PDB file of C-alpha atoms and ligand atoms in Angstrom:
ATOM      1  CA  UNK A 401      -8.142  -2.701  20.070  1.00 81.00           C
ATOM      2  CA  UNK A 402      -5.164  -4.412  18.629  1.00 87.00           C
ATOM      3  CA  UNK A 403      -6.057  -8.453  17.129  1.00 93.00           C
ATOM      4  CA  UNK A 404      -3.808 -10.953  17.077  1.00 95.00           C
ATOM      5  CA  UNK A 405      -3.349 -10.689  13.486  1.00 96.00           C
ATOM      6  CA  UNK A 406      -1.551  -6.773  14.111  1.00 97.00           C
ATOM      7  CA  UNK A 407      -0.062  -7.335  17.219  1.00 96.00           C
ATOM      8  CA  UNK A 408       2.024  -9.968  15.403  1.00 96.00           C
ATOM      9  CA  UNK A 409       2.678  -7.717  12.318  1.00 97.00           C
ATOM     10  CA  UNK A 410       3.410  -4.926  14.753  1.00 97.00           C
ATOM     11  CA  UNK A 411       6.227  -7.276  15.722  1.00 96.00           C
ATOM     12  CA  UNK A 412       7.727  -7.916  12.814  1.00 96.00           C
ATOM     13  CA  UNK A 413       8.120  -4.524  11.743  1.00 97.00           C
ATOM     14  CA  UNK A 414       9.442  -3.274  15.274  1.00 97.00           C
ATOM     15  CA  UNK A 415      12.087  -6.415  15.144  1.00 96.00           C
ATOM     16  CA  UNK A 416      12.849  -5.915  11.643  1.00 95.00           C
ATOM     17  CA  UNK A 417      12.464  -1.906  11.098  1.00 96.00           C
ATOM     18  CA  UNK A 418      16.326  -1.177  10.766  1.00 96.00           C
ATOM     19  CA  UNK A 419      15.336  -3.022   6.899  1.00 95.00           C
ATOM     20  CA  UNK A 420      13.806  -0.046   5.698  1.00 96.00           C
ATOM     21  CA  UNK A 421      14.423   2.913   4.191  1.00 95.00           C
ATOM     22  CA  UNK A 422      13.441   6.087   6.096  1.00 93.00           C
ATOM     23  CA  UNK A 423      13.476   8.393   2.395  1.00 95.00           C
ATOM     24  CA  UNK A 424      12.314   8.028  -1.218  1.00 96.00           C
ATOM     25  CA  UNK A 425      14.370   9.093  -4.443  1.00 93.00           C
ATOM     26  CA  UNK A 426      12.963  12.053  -5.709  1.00 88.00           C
ATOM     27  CA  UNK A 427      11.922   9.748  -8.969  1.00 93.00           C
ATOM     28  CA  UNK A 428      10.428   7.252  -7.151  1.00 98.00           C
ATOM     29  CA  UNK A 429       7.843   5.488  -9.420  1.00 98.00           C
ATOM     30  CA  UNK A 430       4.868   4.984  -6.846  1.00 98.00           C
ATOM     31  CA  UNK A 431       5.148   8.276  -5.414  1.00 98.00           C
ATOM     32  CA  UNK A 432       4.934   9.795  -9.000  1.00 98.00           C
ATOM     33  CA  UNK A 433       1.784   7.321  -9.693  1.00 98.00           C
ATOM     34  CA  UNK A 434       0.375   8.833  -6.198  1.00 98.00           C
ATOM     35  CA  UNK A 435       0.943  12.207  -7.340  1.00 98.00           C
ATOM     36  CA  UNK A 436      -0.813  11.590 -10.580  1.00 97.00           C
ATOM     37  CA  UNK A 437      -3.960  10.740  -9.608  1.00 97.00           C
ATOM     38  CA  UNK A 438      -4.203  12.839  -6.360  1.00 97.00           C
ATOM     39  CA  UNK A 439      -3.527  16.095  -8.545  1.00 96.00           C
ATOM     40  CA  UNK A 440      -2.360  18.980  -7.141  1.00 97.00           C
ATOM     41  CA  UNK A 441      -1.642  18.012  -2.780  1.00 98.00           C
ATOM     42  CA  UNK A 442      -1.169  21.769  -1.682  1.00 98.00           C
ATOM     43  CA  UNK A 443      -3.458  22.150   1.102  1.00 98.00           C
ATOM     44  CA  UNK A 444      -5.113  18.464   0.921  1.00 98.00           C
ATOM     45  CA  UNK A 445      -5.394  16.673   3.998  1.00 98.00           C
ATOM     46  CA  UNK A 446      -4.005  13.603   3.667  1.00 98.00           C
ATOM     47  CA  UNK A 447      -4.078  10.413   6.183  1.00 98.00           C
ATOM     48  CA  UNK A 448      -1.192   7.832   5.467  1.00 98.00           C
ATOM     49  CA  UNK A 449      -2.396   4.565   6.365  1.00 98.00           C
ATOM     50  CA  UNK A 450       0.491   2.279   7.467  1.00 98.00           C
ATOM     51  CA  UNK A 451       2.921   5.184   7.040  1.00 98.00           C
ATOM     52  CA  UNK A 452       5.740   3.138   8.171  1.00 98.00           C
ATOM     53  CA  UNK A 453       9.161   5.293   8.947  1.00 98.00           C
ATOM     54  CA  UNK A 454       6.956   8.578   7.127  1.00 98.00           C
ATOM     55  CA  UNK A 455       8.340   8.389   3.804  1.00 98.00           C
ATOM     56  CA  UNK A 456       5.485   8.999   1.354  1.00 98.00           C
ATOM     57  CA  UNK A 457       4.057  11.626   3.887  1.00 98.00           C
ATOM     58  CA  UNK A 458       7.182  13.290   3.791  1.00 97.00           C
ATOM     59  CA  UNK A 459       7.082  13.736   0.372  1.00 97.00           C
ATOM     60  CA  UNK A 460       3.277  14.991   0.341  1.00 98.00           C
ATOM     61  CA  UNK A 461       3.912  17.207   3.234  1.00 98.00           C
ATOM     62  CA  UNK A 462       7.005  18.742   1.177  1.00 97.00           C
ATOM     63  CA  UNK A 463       4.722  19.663  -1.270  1.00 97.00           C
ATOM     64  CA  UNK A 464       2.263  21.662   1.245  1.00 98.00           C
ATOM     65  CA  UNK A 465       0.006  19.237   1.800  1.00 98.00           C
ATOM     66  CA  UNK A 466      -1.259  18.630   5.481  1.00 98.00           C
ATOM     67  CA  UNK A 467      -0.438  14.788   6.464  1.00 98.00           C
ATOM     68  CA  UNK A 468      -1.263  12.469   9.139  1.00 98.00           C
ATOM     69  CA  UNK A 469       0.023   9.405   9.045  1.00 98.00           C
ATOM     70  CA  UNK A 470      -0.944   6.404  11.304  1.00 98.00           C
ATOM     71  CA  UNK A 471       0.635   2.875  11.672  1.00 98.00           C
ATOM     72  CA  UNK A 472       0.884   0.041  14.343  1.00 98.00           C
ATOM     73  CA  UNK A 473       4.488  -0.533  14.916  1.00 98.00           C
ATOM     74  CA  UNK A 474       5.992   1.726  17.202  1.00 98.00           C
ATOM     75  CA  UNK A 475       9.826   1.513  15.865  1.00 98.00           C
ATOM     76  CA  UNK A 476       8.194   2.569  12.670  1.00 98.00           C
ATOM     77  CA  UNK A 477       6.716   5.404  13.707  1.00 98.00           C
ATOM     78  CA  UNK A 478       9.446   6.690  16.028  1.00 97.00           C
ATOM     79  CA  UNK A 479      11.649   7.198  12.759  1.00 97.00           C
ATOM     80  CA  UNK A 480       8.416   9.097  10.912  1.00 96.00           C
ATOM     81  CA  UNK A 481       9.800  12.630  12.172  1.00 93.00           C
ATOM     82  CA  UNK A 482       8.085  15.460  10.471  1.00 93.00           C
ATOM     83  CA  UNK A 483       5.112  14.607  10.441  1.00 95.00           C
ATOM     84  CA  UNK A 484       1.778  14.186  12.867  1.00 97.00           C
ATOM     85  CA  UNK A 485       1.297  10.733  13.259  1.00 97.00           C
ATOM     86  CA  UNK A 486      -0.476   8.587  15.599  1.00 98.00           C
ATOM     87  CA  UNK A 487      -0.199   4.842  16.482  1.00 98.00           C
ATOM     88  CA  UNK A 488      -3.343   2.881  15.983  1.00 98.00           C
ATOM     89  CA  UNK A 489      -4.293   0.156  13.022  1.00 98.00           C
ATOM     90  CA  UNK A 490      -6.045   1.230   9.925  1.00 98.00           C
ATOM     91  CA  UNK A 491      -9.181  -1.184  10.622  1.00 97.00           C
ATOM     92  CA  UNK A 492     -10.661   0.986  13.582  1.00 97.00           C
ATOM     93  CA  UNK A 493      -9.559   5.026  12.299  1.00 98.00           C
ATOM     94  CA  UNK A 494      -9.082   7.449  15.112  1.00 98.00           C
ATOM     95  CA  UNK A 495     -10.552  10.464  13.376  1.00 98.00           C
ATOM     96  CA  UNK A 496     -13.512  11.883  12.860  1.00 98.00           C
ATOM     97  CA  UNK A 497     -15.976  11.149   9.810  1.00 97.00           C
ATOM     98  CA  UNK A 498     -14.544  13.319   6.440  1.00 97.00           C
ATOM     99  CA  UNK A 499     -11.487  14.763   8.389  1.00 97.00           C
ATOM    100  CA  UNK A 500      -9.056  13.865   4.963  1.00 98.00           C
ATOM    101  CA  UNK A 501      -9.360  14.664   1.536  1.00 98.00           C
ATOM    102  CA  UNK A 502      -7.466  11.563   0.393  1.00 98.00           C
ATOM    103  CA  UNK A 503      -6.139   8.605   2.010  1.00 98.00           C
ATOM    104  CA  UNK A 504      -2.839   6.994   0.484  1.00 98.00           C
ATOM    105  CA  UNK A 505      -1.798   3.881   1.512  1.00 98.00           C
ATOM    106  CA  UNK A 506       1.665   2.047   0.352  1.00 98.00           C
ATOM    107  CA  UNK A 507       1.800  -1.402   1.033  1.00 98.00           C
ATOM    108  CA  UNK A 508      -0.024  -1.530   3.834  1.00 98.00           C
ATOM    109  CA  UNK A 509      -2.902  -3.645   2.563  1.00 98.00           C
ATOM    110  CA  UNK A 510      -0.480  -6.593   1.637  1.00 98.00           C
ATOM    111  CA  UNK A 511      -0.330  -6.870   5.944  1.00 98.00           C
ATOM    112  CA  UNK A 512      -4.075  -6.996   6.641  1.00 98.00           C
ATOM    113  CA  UNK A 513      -5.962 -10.197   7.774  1.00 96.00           C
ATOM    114  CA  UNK A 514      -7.927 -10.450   4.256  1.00 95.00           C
ATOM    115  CA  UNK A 515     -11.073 -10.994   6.615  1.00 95.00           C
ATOM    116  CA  UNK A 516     -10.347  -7.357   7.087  1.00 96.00           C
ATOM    117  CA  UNK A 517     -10.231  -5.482   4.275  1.00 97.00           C
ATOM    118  CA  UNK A 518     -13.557  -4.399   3.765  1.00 97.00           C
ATOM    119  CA  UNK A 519     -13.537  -2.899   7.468  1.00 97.00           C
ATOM    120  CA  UNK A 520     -10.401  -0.957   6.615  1.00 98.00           C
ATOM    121  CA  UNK A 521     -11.980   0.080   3.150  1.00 98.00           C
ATOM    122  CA  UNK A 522     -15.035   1.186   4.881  1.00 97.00           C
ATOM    123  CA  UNK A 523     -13.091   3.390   7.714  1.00 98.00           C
ATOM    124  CA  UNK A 524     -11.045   4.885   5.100  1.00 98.00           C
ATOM    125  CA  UNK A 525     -14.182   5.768   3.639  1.00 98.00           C
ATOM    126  CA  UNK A 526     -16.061   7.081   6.527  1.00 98.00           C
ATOM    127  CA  UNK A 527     -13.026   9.301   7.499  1.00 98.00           C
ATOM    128  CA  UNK A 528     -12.860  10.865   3.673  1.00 98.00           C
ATOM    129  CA  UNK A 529     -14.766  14.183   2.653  1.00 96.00           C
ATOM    130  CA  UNK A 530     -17.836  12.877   0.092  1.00 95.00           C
ATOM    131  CA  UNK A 531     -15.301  13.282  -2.494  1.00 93.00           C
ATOM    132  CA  UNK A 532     -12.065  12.061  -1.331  1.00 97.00           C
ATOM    133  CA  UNK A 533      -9.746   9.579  -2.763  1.00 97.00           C
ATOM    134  CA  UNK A 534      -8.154   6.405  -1.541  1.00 98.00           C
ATOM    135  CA  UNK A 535      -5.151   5.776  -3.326  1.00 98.00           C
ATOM    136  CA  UNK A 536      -3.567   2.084  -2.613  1.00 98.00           C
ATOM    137  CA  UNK A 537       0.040   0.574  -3.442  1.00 98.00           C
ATOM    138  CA  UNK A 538       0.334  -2.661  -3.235  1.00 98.00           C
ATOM    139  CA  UNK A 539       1.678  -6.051  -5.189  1.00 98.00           C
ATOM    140  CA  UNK A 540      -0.877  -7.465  -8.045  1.00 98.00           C
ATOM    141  CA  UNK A 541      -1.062 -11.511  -8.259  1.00 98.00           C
ATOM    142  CA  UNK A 542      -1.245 -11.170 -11.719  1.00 98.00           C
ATOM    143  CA  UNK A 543       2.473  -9.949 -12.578  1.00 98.00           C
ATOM    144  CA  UNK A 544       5.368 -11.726 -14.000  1.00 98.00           C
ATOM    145  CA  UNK A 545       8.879 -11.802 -11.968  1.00 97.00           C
ATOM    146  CA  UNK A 546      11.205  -8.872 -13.309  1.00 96.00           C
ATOM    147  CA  UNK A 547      13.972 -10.731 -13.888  1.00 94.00           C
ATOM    148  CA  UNK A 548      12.797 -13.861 -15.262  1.00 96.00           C
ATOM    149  CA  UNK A 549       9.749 -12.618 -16.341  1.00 96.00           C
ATOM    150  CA  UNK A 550       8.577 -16.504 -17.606  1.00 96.00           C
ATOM    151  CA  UNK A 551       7.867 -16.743 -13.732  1.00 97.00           C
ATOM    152  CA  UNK A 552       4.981 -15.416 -11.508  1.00 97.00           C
ATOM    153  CA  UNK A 553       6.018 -12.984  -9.404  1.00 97.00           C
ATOM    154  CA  UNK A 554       3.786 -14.668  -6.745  1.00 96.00           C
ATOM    155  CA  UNK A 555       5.706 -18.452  -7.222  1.00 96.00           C
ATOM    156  CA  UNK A 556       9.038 -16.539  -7.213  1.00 96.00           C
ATOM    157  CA  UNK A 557       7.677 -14.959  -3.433  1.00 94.00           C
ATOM    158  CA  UNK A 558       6.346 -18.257  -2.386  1.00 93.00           C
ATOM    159  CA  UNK A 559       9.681 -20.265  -2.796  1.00 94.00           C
ATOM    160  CA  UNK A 560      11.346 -17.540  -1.217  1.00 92.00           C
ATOM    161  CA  UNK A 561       8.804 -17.075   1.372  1.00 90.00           C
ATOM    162  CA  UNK A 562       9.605 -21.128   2.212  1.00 89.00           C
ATOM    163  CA  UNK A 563      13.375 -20.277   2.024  1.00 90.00           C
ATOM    164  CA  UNK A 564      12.472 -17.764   4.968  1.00 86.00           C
ATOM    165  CA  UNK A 565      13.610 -14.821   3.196  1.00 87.00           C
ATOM    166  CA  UNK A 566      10.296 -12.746   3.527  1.00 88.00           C
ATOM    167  CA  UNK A 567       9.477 -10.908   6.362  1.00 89.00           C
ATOM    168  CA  UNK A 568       6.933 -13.193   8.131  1.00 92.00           C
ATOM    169  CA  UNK A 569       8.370 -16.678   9.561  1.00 87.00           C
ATOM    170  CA  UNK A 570       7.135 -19.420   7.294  1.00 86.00           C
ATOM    171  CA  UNK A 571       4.012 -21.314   8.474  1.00 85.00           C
ATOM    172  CA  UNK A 572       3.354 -18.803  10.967  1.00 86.00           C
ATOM    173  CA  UNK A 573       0.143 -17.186  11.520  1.00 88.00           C
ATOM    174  CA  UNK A 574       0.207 -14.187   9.209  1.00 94.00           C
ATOM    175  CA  UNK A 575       1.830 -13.942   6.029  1.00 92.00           C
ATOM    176  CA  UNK A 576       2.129 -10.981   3.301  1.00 95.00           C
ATOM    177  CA  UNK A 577      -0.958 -10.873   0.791  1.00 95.00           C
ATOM    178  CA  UNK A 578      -0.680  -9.913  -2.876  1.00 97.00           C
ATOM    179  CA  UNK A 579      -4.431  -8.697  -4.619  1.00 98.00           C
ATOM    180  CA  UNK A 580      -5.820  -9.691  -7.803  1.00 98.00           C
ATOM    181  CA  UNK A 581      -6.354  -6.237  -9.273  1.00 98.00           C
ATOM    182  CA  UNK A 582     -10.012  -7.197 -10.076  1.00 98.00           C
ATOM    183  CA  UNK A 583     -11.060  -9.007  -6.819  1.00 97.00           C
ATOM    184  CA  UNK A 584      -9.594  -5.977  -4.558  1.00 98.00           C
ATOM    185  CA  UNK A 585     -11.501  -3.562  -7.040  1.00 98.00           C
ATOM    186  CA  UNK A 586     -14.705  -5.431  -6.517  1.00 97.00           C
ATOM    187  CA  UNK A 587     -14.493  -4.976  -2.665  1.00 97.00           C
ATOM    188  CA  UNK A 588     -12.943  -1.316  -2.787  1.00 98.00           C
ATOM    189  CA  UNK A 589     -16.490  -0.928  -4.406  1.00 97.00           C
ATOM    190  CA  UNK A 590     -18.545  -2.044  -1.626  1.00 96.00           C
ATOM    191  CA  UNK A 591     -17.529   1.644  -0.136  1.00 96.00           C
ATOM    192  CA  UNK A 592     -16.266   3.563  -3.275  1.00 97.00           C
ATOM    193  CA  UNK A 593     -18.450   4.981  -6.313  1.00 96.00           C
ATOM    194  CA  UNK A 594     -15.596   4.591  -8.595  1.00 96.00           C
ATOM    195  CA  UNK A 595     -12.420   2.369  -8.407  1.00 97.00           C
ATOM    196  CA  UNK A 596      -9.844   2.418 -11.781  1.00 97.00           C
ATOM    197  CA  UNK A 597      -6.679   0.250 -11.502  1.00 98.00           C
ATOM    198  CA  UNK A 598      -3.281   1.579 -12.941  1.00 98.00           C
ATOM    199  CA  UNK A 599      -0.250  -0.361 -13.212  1.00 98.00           C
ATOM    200  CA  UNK A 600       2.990   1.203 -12.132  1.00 98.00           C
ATOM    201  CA  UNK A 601       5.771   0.386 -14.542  1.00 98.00           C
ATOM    202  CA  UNK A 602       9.162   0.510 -12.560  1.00 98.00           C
ATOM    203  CA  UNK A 603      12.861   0.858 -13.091  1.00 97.00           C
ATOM    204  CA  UNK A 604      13.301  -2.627 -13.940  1.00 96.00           C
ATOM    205  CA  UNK A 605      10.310  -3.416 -15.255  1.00 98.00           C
ATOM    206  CA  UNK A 606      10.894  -0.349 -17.759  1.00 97.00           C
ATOM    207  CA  UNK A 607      13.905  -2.187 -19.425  1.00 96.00           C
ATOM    208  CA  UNK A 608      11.954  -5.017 -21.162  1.00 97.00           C
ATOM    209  CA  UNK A 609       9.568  -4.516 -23.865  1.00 97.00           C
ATOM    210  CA  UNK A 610       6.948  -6.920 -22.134  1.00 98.00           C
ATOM    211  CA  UNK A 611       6.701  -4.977 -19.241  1.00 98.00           C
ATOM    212  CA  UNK A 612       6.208  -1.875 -21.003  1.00 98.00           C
ATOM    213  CA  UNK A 613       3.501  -3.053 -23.361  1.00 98.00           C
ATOM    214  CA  UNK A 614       1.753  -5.274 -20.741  1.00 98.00           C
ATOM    215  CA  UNK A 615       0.655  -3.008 -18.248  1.00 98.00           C
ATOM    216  CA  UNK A 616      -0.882  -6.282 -16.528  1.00 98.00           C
ATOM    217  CA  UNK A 617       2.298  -7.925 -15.751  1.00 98.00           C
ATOM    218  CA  UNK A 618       3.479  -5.724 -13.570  1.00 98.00           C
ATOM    219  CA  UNK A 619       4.196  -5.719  -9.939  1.00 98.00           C
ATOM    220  CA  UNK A 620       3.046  -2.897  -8.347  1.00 98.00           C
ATOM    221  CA  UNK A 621      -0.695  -2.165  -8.877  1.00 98.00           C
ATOM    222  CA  UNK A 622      -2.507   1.977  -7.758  1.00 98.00           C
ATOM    223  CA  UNK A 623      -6.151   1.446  -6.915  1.00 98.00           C
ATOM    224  CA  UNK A 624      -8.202   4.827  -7.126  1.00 98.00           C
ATOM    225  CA  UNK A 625     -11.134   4.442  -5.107  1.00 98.00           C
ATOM    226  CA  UNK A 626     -13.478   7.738  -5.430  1.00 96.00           C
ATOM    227  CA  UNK A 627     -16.427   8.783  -3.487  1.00 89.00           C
ATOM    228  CA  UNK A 628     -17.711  11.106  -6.025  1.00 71.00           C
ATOM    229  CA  UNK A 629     -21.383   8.938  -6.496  1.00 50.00           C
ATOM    230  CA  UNK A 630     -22.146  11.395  -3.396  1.00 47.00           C
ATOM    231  CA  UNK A 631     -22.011   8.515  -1.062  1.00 42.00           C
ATOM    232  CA  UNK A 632     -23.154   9.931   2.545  1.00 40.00           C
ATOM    233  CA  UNK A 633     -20.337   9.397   4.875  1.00 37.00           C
TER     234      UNK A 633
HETATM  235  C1  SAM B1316       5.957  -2.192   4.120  1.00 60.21           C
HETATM  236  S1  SAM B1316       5.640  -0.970   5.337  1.00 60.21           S
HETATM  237  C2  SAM B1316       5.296   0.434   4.306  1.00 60.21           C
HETATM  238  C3  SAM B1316       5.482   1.752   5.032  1.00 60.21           C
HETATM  239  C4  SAM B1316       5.212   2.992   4.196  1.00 60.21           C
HETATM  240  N1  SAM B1316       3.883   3.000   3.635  1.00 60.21           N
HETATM  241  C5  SAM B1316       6.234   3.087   3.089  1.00 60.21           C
HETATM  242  O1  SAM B1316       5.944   2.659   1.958  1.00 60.21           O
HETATM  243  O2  SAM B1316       7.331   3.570   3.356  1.00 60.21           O
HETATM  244  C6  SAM B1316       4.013  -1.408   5.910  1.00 60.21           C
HETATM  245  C7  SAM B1316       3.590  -0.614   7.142  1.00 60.21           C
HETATM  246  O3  SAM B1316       2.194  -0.858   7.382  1.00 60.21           O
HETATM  247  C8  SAM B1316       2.007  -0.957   8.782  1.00 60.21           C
HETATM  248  N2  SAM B1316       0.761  -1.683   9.021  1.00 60.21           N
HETATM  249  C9  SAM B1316       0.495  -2.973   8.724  1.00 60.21           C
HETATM  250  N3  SAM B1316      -0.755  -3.281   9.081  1.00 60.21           N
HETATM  251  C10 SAM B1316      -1.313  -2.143   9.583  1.00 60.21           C
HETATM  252  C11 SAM B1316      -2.571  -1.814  10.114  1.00 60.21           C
HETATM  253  N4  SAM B1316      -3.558  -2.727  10.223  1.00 60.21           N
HETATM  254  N5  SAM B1316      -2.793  -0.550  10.544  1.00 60.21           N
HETATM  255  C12 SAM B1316      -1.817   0.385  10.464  1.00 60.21           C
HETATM  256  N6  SAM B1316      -0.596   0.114   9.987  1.00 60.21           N
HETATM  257  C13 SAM B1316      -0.329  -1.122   9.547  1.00 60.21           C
HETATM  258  C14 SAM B1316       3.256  -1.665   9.275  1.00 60.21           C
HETATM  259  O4  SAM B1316       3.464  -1.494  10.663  1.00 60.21           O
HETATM  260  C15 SAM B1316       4.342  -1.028   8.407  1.00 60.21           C
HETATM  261  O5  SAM B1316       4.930   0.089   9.006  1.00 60.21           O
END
């Protein structure tokens, strides 16, 4: 069943899809970090959690892998073509226990009640083999502002979250969640064997020397989450 909490994010997104893109550029810097760490996708079953418009499972499926993706706003999903996709919310799966060998999800986590992220850790874990990944995107708490990188990214977003430029109204009920790369680690082990945090370093990021030798202050943070310990699913 859908809470409160996602029927209002649904919302958003089906008001406000037209906003996003529907591709990636072949270079795009998350997709490369995904790549990375999920090695070689050819025949990997993959579940996209929040797969939006279908963009990253586009780009895995292009490369033979075998993707479902699954998100809660239907105007989303009706411009995912290509792939399978169901609609449903990532804190109640509807698959089978071990049906993926990884689990990607790209800013999807910044939408979730917080109350809620261990449930959605612990179905992405019960739907992964024994040694599938879970590979998250999402904005760290800890990075500096790319343009004026003096400034937390996270005070930059809060001013312009009062200015009403975000995507959720301000003071309403649900509002988008950066992680503190440690603090999302710690409960991504609660389910997970092994979690390792890499910082993506994008375009703009790449142009200044602090970005570049401060992994830290970057924006966008990969969590690997692993199941290797043998963890019975
Ligand atoms: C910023 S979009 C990202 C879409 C896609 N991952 C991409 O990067 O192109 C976030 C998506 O997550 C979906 N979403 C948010 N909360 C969700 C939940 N609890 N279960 C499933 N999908 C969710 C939203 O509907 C939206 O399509």
């Amino acid at each position: 069943m859908i809470s409160a909490h996602e029927a209002e994010v649904a919302s958003r997104f089906d008001a406000l899809h037209r906003r996003f893109k529907d591709a990636l550029a072949p270079d795009d810097y998350r997709l490369d970090g995904v790549l990375e760490v999920l090695g070689p996708v050819a025949g990997m079953r993959i579940l996209d959690l929040g797969c939006g418009k279908g963009r990253f499972a586009r780009a895995l499926r292009d490369r033979r892998a075998i993707v479902t993706g699954i998100d809660l706003s239907a105007a989303m999903l009706a411009e995912a073509g290509g792939i399978a996709r169901v609609r449903g919310s990532a804190r109640s799966l509807p698959f089978a226990s071990g049906s993926f060998d990884a689990a990607i999800a790209v800013e999807m986590f910044e939408h979730l009640d917080p109350g809620t992220w261990p449930v959605a850790i612990a179905e992405a874990r019960r739907v992964l083999s024994p040694r599938g990944t879970l590979a998250i995107v999402d904005k760290s708490l800890a990075s500096l502002d790319a343009r004026r990188p003096w400034l937390p990214a996270a005070l930059v977003k809060a001013i312009d979250e009062r200015r009403g430029l975000w995507m959720y109204p301000a003071g309403g009920p649900v509002r988008e969640r950066w992680f503190w790369p440690r603090r999302l680690r710690k409960v991504l082990l609660k389910s997970f064997a092994e979690v390792r945090v890499v910082h993506l370093l994008s375009p703009a990021e790449r142009r200044r020397a602090l970005f570049r030798r401060v992994p830290a202050a970057r924006l966008m943070a990969l969590w690997v989450a692993r199941g290797d310990g043998g963890i019975d699913v």
